[in-house]
mmCIF file of C-alpha atoms in Angstrom:
data_model
loop_
_atom_site.group_PDB
_atom_site.id
_atom_site.type_symbol
_atom_site.label_atom_id
_atom_site.label_comp_id
_atom_site.label_asym_id
_atom_site.label_seq_id
_atom_site.Cartn_x
_atom_site.Cartn_y
_atom_site.Cartn_z
ATOM 1 C CA UNK A 221 126.747 88.510 96.169
ATOM 2 C CA UNK A 222 123.754 90.729 96.893
ATOM 3 C CA UNK A 223 122.607 92.274 100.160
ATOM 4 C CA UNK A 224 118.939 91.269 100.396
ATOM 5 C CA UNK A 225 116.178 92.448 102.735
ATOM 6 C CA UNK A 226 113.238 90.034 102.974
ATOM 7 C CA UNK A 227 109.829 91.340 104.059
ATOM 8 C CA UNK A 228 107.991 88.216 105.214
ATOM 9 C CA UNK A 229 104.227 88.598 105.625
ATOM 10 C CA UNK A 230 102.592 87.928 108.984
ATOM 11 C CA UNK A 231 99.984 85.779 107.215
ATOM 12 C CA UNK A 232 102.832 83.493 106.101
ATOM 13 C CA UNK A 233 103.235 82.629 109.788
ATOM 14 C CA UNK A 234 100.854 80.818 112.093
ATOM 15 C CA UNK A 235 97.770 81.327 114.230
ATOM 16 C CA UNK A 236 99.248 79.394 117.153
ATOM 17 C CA UNK A 237 102.705 78.361 118.321
ATOM 18 C CA UNK A 238 102.690 74.915 116.695
ATOM 19 C CA UNK A 239 101.467 76.163 113.328
ATOM 20 C CA UNK A 240 103.900 79.048 113.394
ATOM 21 C CA UNK A 241 106.905 76.825 114.048
ATOM 22 C CA UNK A 242 105.859 74.694 111.070
ATOM 23 C CA UNK A 243 105.511 77.716 108.804
ATOM 24 C CA UNK A 244 108.734 79.251 110.087
ATOM 25 C CA UNK A 245 110.511 76.059 109.006
ATOM 26 C CA UNK A 246 109.137 76.547 105.476
ATOM 27 C CA UNK A 247 110.293 80.180 105.431
ATOM 28 C CA UNK A 248 113.696 79.120 106.727
ATOM 29 C CA UNK A 249 114.279 76.887 103.698
ATOM 30 C CA UNK A 250 113.712 79.784 101.271
ATOM 31 C CA UNK A 251 115.932 82.081 103.352
ATOM 32 C CA UNK A 252 118.663 79.425 103.550
ATOM 33 C CA UNK A 253 118.517 78.985 99.754
ATOM 34 C CA UNK A 254 119.419 82.661 99.336
ATOM 35 C CA UNK A 255 122.236 82.427 101.884
ATOM 36 C CA UNK A 256 123.608 79.239 100.344
ATOM 37 C CA UNK A 257 123.717 81.056 96.993
ATOM 38 C CA UNK A 258 126.124 83.558 98.587
ATOM 39 C CA UNK A 259 123.759 86.399 99.467
ATOM 40 C CA UNK A 260 123.738 88.503 102.626
ATOM 41 C CA UNK A 261 120.228 88.380 104.095
ATOM 42 C CA UNK A 262 118.314 90.584 106.526
ATOM 43 C CA UNK A 263 114.808 89.422 107.526
ATOM 44 C CA UNK A 264 111.807 91.524 108.462
ATOM 45 C CA UNK A 265 108.317 90.173 109.099
ATOM 46 C CA UNK A 266 104.723 91.164 109.570
ATOM 47 C CA UNK A 267 102.551 90.569 112.626
ATOM 48 C CA UNK A 268 99.018 91.595 111.637
ATOM 49 C CA UNK A 269 97.236 88.445 112.822
ATOM 50 C CA UNK A 270 99.581 87.865 115.764
ATOM 51 C CA UNK A 271 99.545 91.333 117.345
ATOM 52 C CA UNK A 272 95.769 91.366 117.064
ATOM 53 C CA UNK A 273 95.536 88.066 118.922
ATOM 54 C CA UNK A 274 97.824 89.359 121.676
ATOM 55 C CA UNK A 275 95.798 92.554 122.078
ATOM 56 C CA UNK A 276 92.539 90.623 122.146
ATOM 57 C CA UNK A 277 93.781 88.406 124.979
ATOM 58 C CA UNK A 278 94.689 91.439 127.091
ATOM 59 C CA UNK A 279 91.390 93.166 126.287
ATOM 60 C CA UNK A 280 89.422 90.069 127.338
ATOM 61 C CA UNK A 281 91.554 89.662 130.446
ATOM 62 C CA UNK A 282 90.817 93.220 131.495
ATOM 63 C CA UNK A 283 87.064 92.684 131.080
ATOM 64 C CA UNK A 284 86.877 89.307 132.803
ATOM 65 C CA UNK A 285 89.416 89.535 135.621
ATOM 66 C CA UNK A 286 90.498 93.190 135.837
ATOM 67 C CA UNK A 287 93.959 92.170 134.623
ATOM 68 C CA UNK A 288 96.035 95.141 133.465
ATOM 69 C CA UNK A 289 95.612 95.958 129.790
ATOM 70 C CA UNK A 290 98.526 96.312 127.394
ATOM 71 C CA UNK A 291 99.023 99.165 124.888
ATOM 72 C CA UNK A 292 99.642 98.404 121.218
ATOM 73 C CA UNK A 293 103.403 99.228 121.245
ATOM 74 C CA UNK A 294 103.968 96.647 123.978
ATOM 75 C CA UNK A 295 101.859 94.106 122.082
ATOM 76 C CA UNK A 296 104.038 94.693 119.013
ATOM 77 C CA UNK A 297 107.147 94.156 121.153
ATOM 78 C CA UNK A 298 105.705 90.840 122.371
ATOM 79 C CA UNK A 299 104.963 89.738 118.820
ATOM 80 C CA UNK A 300 108.514 90.651 117.773
ATOM 81 C CA UNK A 301 109.814 88.441 120.551
ATOM 82 C CA UNK A 302 107.856 85.289 119.894
ATOM 83 C CA UNK A 303 107.834 85.485 116.088
ATOM 84 C CA UNK A 304 111.551 86.287 116.150
ATOM 85 C CA UNK A 305 112.169 83.320 118.443
ATOM 86 C CA UNK A 306 110.401 80.958 116.034
ATOM 87 C CA UNK A 307 112.146 82.334 112.939
ATOM 88 C CA UNK A 308 115.533 82.433 114.649
ATOM 89 C CA UNK A 309 115.236 78.823 115.755
ATOM 90 C CA UNK A 310 113.987 77.607 112.369
ATOM 91 C CA UNK A 311 116.664 79.451 110.371
ATOM 92 C CA UNK A 312 119.458 78.251 112.670
ATOM 93 C CA UNK A 313 118.279 74.657 112.344
ATOM 94 C CA UNK A 314 118.012 74.894 108.554
ATOM 95 C CA UNK A 315 121.468 76.448 108.178
ATOM 96 C CA UNK A 316 122.959 73.839 110.506
ATOM 97 C CA UNK A 317 121.382 71.034 108.466
ATOM 98 C CA UNK A 318 123.148 72.412 105.384
ATOM 99 C CA UNK A 319 126.510 72.710 107.103
ATOM 100 C CA UNK A 320 126.436 76.522 107.162
ATOM 101 C CA UNK A 321 128.035 77.437 110.468
ATOM 102 C CA UNK A 322 129.277 80.986 109.896
ATOM 103 C CA UNK A 323 125.906 82.775 110.025
ATOM 104 C CA UNK A 324 124.716 83.161 113.635
ATOM 105 C CA UNK A 325 121.100 84.359 113.755
ATOM 106 C CA UNK A 326 119.873 87.163 116.023
ATOM 107 C CA UNK A 327 116.372 88.590 116.496
ATOM 108 C CA UNK A 328 116.464 92.283 117.439
ATOM 109 C CA UNK A 329 113.725 94.216 119.226
ATOM 110 C CA UNK A 330 113.391 97.205 116.902
ATOM 111 C CA UNK A 331 111.801 100.636 117.362
ATOM 112 C CA UNK A 332 110.583 102.658 114.398
ATOM 113 C CA UNK A 333 110.077 106.383 114.781
ATOM 114 C CA UNK A 334 106.942 107.884 113.243
ATOM 115 C CA UNK A 335 105.676 111.458 113.021
ATOM 116 C CA UNK A 336 103.177 112.344 115.755
ATOM 117 C CA UNK A 337 101.429 114.594 113.200
ATOM 118 C CA UNK A 338 101.095 111.890 110.554
ATOM 119 C CA UNK A 339 97.518 112.142 109.195
ATOM 120 C CA UNK A 340 97.155 108.367 109.608
ATOM 121 C CA UNK A 341 96.463 108.923 113.320
ATOM 122 C CA UNK A 342 93.197 110.654 112.393
ATOM 123 C CA UNK A 343 92.074 107.939 109.968
ATOM 124 C CA UNK A 344 92.864 104.388 111.195
ATOM 125 C CA UNK A 345 92.940 101.986 108.244
ATOM 126 C CA UNK A 346 95.258 99.122 109.225
ATOM 127 C CA UNK A 347 93.322 95.894 109.985
ATOM 128 C CA UNK A 348 94.607 93.822 112.902
ATOM 129 C CA UNK A 349 93.391 90.838 114.840
ATOM 130 C CA UNK A 350 90.491 88.472 114.327
ATOM 131 C CA UNK A 351 87.309 88.778 112.267
ATOM 132 C CA UNK A 352 83.868 89.681 113.622
ATOM 133 C CA UNK A 353 80.391 89.857 112.168
ATOM 134 C CA UNK A 354 78.976 93.359 111.766
ATOM 135 C CA UNK A 355 76.761 93.214 114.864
ATOM 136 C CA UNK A 356 79.648 92.162 117.116
ATOM 137 C CA UNK A 357 81.955 94.764 115.599
ATOM 138 C CA UNK A 358 79.471 97.603 116.121
ATOM 139 C CA UNK A 359 78.976 96.495 119.720
ATOM 140 C CA UNK A 360 82.731 96.554 120.273
ATOM 141 C CA UNK A 361 82.962 100.040 118.781
ATOM 142 C CA UNK A 362 80.389 101.296 121.294
ATOM 143 C CA UNK A 363 82.080 99.533 124.212
ATOM 144 C CA UNK A 364 85.696 100.465 123.412
ATOM 145 C CA UNK A 365 85.631 103.530 121.176
ATOM 146 C CA UNK A 366 87.927 101.699 118.754
ATOM 147 C CA UNK A 367 87.368 101.713 115.000
ATOM 148 C CA UNK A 368 86.164 98.545 113.239
ATOM 149 C CA UNK A 369 85.510 98.154 109.526
ATOM 150 C CA UNK A 370 84.746 95.468 106.958
ATOM 151 C CA UNK A 371 87.931 93.923 105.550
ATOM 152 C CA UNK A 372 87.899 92.619 101.968
ATOM 153 C CA UNK A 373 84.623 90.721 102.363
ATOM 154 C CA UNK A 374 86.039 88.460 105.079
ATOM 155 C CA UNK A 375 84.442 90.116 108.094
ATOM 156 C CA UNK A 376 84.958 93.136 110.342
ATOM 157 C CA UNK A 377 88.308 93.826 112.010
ATOM 158 C CA UNK A 378 89.761 96.476 114.264
ATOM 159 C CA UNK A 379 91.469 99.326 112.417
ATOM 160 C CA UNK A 380 94.453 101.175 113.856
ATOM 161 C CA UNK A 381 96.600 104.012 112.562
ATOM 162 C CA UNK A 382 99.403 103.089 110.162
ATOM 163 C CA UNK A 383 101.838 106.042 110.009
ATOM 164 C CA UNK A 384 104.855 106.021 107.701
ATOM 165 C CA UNK A 385 108.266 105.187 109.198
ATOM 166 C CA UNK A 386 110.589 108.170 109.651
ATOM 167 C CA UNK A 387 113.623 106.405 111.120
ATOM 168 C CA UNK A 388 114.733 103.048 112.520
ATOM 169 C CA UNK A 389 116.377 103.664 115.870
ATOM 170 C CA UNK A 390 118.423 100.453 115.849
ATOM 171 C CA UNK A 391 119.850 101.054 112.355
ATOM 172 C CA UNK A 392 123.452 101.350 113.566
ATOM 173 C CA UNK A 393 123.142 98.143 115.596
ATOM 174 C CA UNK A 394 121.648 96.340 112.597
ATOM 175 C CA UNK A 395 124.507 97.509 110.356
ATOM 176 C CA UNK A 396 127.098 96.457 112.945
ATOM 177 C CA UNK A 397 125.578 92.973 113.217
ATOM 178 C CA UNK A 398 125.498 92.581 109.425
ATOM 179 C CA UNK A 399 129.148 93.656 109.150
ATOM 180 C CA UNK A 400 129.978 90.922 111.662
ATOM 181 C CA UNK A 401 128.276 88.249 109.540
ATOM 182 C CA UNK A 402 125.136 87.916 111.647
ATOM 183 C CA UNK A 403 121.815 87.109 110.034
ATOM 184 C CA UNK A 404 119.514 89.720 111.562
ATOM 185 C CA UNK A 405 115.753 89.520 112.080
ATOM 186 C CA UNK A 406 114.586 93.102 112.634
ATOM 187 C CA UNK A 407 111.629 95.494 112.259
ATOM 188 C CA UNK A 408 109.238 92.714 113.243
ATOM 189 C CA UNK A 409 105.641 93.732 112.656
ATOM 190 C CA UNK A 410 106.852 96.960 111.088
ATOM 191 C CA UNK A 411 108.748 97.822 114.256
ATOM 192 C CA UNK A 412 107.527 99.201 117.579
ATOM 193 C CA UNK A 413 106.115 102.633 116.668
ATOM 194 C CA UNK A 414 107.454 105.510 118.787
ATOM 195 C CA UNK A 415 107.012 109.278 118.615
ATOM 196 C CA UNK A 416 108.873 112.245 120.057
ATOM 197 C CA UNK A 417 106.955 113.819 122.938
ATOM 198 C CA UNK A 418 108.360 116.469 125.293
ATOM 199 C CA UNK A 419 111.883 115.505 124.274
ATOM 200 C CA UNK A 420 111.327 111.804 124.962
ATOM 201 C CA UNK A 421 110.444 108.757 122.883
ATOM 202 C CA UNK A 422 107.087 107.214 123.776
ATOM 203 C CA UNK A 423 105.110 104.380 122.219
ATOM 204 C CA UNK A 424 102.400 105.235 119.695
ATOM 205 C CA UNK A 425 99.020 103.492 119.430
ATOM 206 C CA UNK A 426 99.643 102.359 115.886
ATOM 207 C CA UNK A 427 101.007 99.630 113.632
ATOM 208 C CA UNK A 428 103.622 100.498 111.003
ATOM 209 C CA UNK A 429 103.105 98.654 107.729
ATOM 210 C CA UNK A 430 105.878 96.044 107.562
ATOM 211 C CA UNK A 431 106.509 96.613 103.854
ATOM 212 C CA UNK A 432 107.151 100.340 104.369
ATOM 213 C CA UNK A 433 109.307 99.612 107.426
ATOM 214 C CA UNK A 434 111.354 97.080 105.500
ATOM 215 C CA UNK A 435 111.711 99.479 102.564
ATOM 216 C CA UNK A 436 113.084 102.057 105.016
ATOM 217 C CA UNK A 437 115.397 99.463 106.568
ATOM 218 C CA UNK A 438 116.629 98.310 103.147
ATOM 219 C CA UNK A 439 117.554 101.865 102.275
ATOM 220 C CA UNK A 440 119.329 102.506 105.570
ATOM 221 C CA UNK A 441 121.528 99.387 105.284
ATOM 222 C CA UNK A 442 122.225 100.007 101.568
ATOM 223 C CA UNK A 443 120.590 96.775 100.423
ATOM 224 C CA UNK A 444 120.757 95.776 96.769
ATOM 225 C CA UNK A 445 117.370 94.064 96.710
ATOM 226 C CA UNK A 446 114.151 94.419 98.676
ATOM 227 C CA UNK A 447 112.080 91.249 98.580
ATOM 228 C CA UNK A 448 108.402 91.725 99.395
ATOM 229 C CA UNK A 449 107.029 88.226 99.806
ATOM 230 C CA UNK A 450 103.339 87.521 99.417
ATOM 231 C CA UNK A 451 100.946 84.715 98.485
ATOM 232 C CA UNK A 452 101.297 85.155 94.713
ATOM 233 C CA UNK A 453 104.233 84.849 92.309
ATOM 234 C CA UNK A 454 103.606 88.221 90.635
ATOM 235 C CA UNK A 455 101.567 91.390 90.934
ATOM 236 C CA UNK A 456 98.822 91.800 88.329
ATOM 237 C CA UNK A 457 96.824 94.528 86.703
ATOM 238 C CA UNK A 458 93.131 93.857 86.097
ATOM 239 C CA UNK A 459 93.500 91.075 88.671
ATOM 240 C CA UNK A 460 90.921 88.280 88.269
ATOM 241 C CA UNK A 461 89.408 90.014 85.239
ATOM 242 C CA UNK A 462 89.228 88.605 81.682
ATOM 243 C CA UNK A 463 92.075 90.939 80.651
ATOM 244 C CA UNK A 464 94.267 90.099 83.690
ATOM 245 C CA UNK A 465 97.966 90.749 83.035
ATOM 246 C CA UNK A 466 100.933 89.470 85.015
ATOM 247 C CA UNK A 467 103.586 92.104 85.677
ATOM 248 C CA UNK A 468 107.268 91.275 85.156
ATOM 249 C CA UNK A 469 109.836 94.075 85.220
ATOM 250 C CA UNK A 470 108.235 97.504 85.492
ATOM 251 C CA UNK A 471 109.585 101.005 86.027
ATOM 252 C CA UNK A 472 108.727 103.252 88.963
ATOM 253 C CA UNK A 473 106.721 105.411 86.562
ATOM 254 C CA UNK A 474 104.680 102.397 85.427
ATOM 255 C CA UNK A 475 104.152 101.245 89.026
ATOM 256 C CA UNK A 476 102.886 104.699 90.022
ATOM 257 C CA UNK A 477 100.546 104.753 87.025
ATOM 258 C CA UNK A 478 99.052 101.376 87.956
ATOM 259 C CA UNK A 479 98.611 102.544 91.561
ATOM 260 C CA UNK A 480 96.830 105.701 90.416
ATOM 261 C CA UNK A 481 94.566 103.646 88.150
ATOM 262 C CA UNK A 482 93.452 101.544 91.129
ATOM 263 C CA UNK A 483 94.800 98.179 90.007
ATOM 264 C CA UNK A 484 96.028 97.151 93.476
ATOM 265 C CA UNK A 485 93.853 96.466 96.527
ATOM 266 C CA UNK A 486 94.519 98.938 99.399
ATOM 267 C CA UNK A 487 94.747 96.251 102.089
ATOM 268 C CA UNK A 488 96.767 93.831 99.991
ATOM 269 C CA UNK A 489 98.978 94.579 96.975
ATOM 270 C CA UNK A 490 98.902 98.396 97.031
ATOM 271 C CA UNK A 491 101.193 98.886 100.064
ATOM 272 C CA UNK A 492 103.606 96.317 98.625
ATOM 273 C CA UNK A 493 103.904 98.185 95.328
ATOM 274 C CA UNK A 494 104.160 101.530 97.120
ATOM 275 C CA UNK A 495 106.916 100.183 99.384
ATOM 276 C CA UNK A 496 108.771 98.894 96.319
ATOM 277 C CA UNK A 497 108.521 102.364 94.779
ATOM 278 C CA UNK A 498 109.743 103.985 98.015
ATOM 279 C CA UNK A 499 112.853 101.798 98.119
ATOM 280 C CA UNK A 500 113.814 102.036 94.448
ATOM 281 C CA UNK A 501 113.269 105.803 94.203
ATOM 282 C CA UNK A 502 115.689 106.369 97.057
ATOM 283 C CA UNK A 503 118.223 103.690 96.040
ATOM 284 C CA UNK A 504 119.183 104.217 92.417
ATOM 285 C CA UNK A 505 120.269 101.064 90.606
ATOM 286 C CA UNK A 506 118.580 98.800 93.157
ATOM 287 C CA UNK A 507 115.614 96.433 92.726
ATOM 288 C CA UNK A 508 112.429 95.637 94.596
ATOM 289 C CA UNK A 509 110.906 92.230 93.900
ATOM 290 C CA UNK A 510 107.351 91.172 94.711
ATOM 291 C CA UNK A 511 106.890 87.408 94.626
ATOM 292 C CA UNK A 512 106.014 84.356 96.707
ATOM 293 C CA UNK A 513 108.238 82.859 99.374
ATOM 294 C CA UNK A 514 108.729 79.677 97.368
ATOM 295 C CA UNK A 515 109.927 81.597 94.292
ATOM 296 C CA UNK A 516 112.356 83.964 96.047
ATOM 297 C CA UNK A 517 115.551 82.293 94.799
ATOM 298 C CA UNK A 518 114.238 82.072 91.232
ATOM 299 C CA UNK A 519 113.079 85.693 91.324
ATOM 300 C CA UNK A 520 116.535 86.870 92.365
ATOM 301 C CA UNK A 521 117.839 85.273 89.164
ATOM 302 C CA UNK A 522 115.208 87.060 87.083
ATOM 303 C CA UNK A 523 113.116 83.957 86.374
ATOM 304 C CA UNK A 524 109.862 85.228 87.907
ATOM 305 C CA UNK A 525 108.312 87.858 90.127
ATOM 306 C CA UNK A 526 107.363 91.492 89.626
ATOM 307 C CA UNK A 527 110.526 93.587 89.627
ATOM 308 C CA UNK A 528 110.343 97.356 90.191
ATOM 309 C CA UNK A 529 113.311 99.335 88.892
ATOM 310 C CA UNK A 530 114.030 103.027 88.512
#
């Protein structure tokens, strides 16, 4: 039996409640497959599209009706709640349908400490929310002072700081729940980012990358495997080029080399590979697997996926 942390991408979830419940049911089947095979599972998830939608609603409400605005940490907390609710419900239903009754599911509001001096705060690069054309984005920059930039040819999006996780404040609670045979959903959206200020914890206007947060969480709970789930079965070098090559098992040294050579897109595969490196370097003998949700069970058996080892 392996202790497995699953980093589920926010784009694997939905753009509205109905769509998200449908997609959560799909994710629940893959998660239940791993549990049914005898593994201990801890689930993290992204929230890039969802937290952006929440923030946009509050921004529009403030402009149109003087409704109070909501800072990013609170928006992340809201996304943790509703995404966790959908995943929790879907996983419970899937486990129940398979006769698995000894794995109660709990979704935990999770805070992730970041360094107030992290250079990411001076250079926002994390895209969140919906897409805009360039004219609309530049108008929003003038009106709000926020940073917008073009995102992978799909349009302009708001950019926020993405500092690295330093600690997960609920780590002891997570470990206690796991020891008591609970399936935990934690670090939703990378966790609610908080910093130390005047001896107190306060929310930070940022979004922690969910892959880095889940790599940190996997290390803290002594997981055997970190699953980073994405839209493709493997990572590639020379992606979509004539000499494209699918990556199977690679060492940390090879992964770093490919990162340095620029094979992975900064807003897509690069943070996934870097998170895999982070986990494996600090957890000798462990594995990080990058693959699709549908192939998770096969990847754990070594049949597919990109596997990063020390």
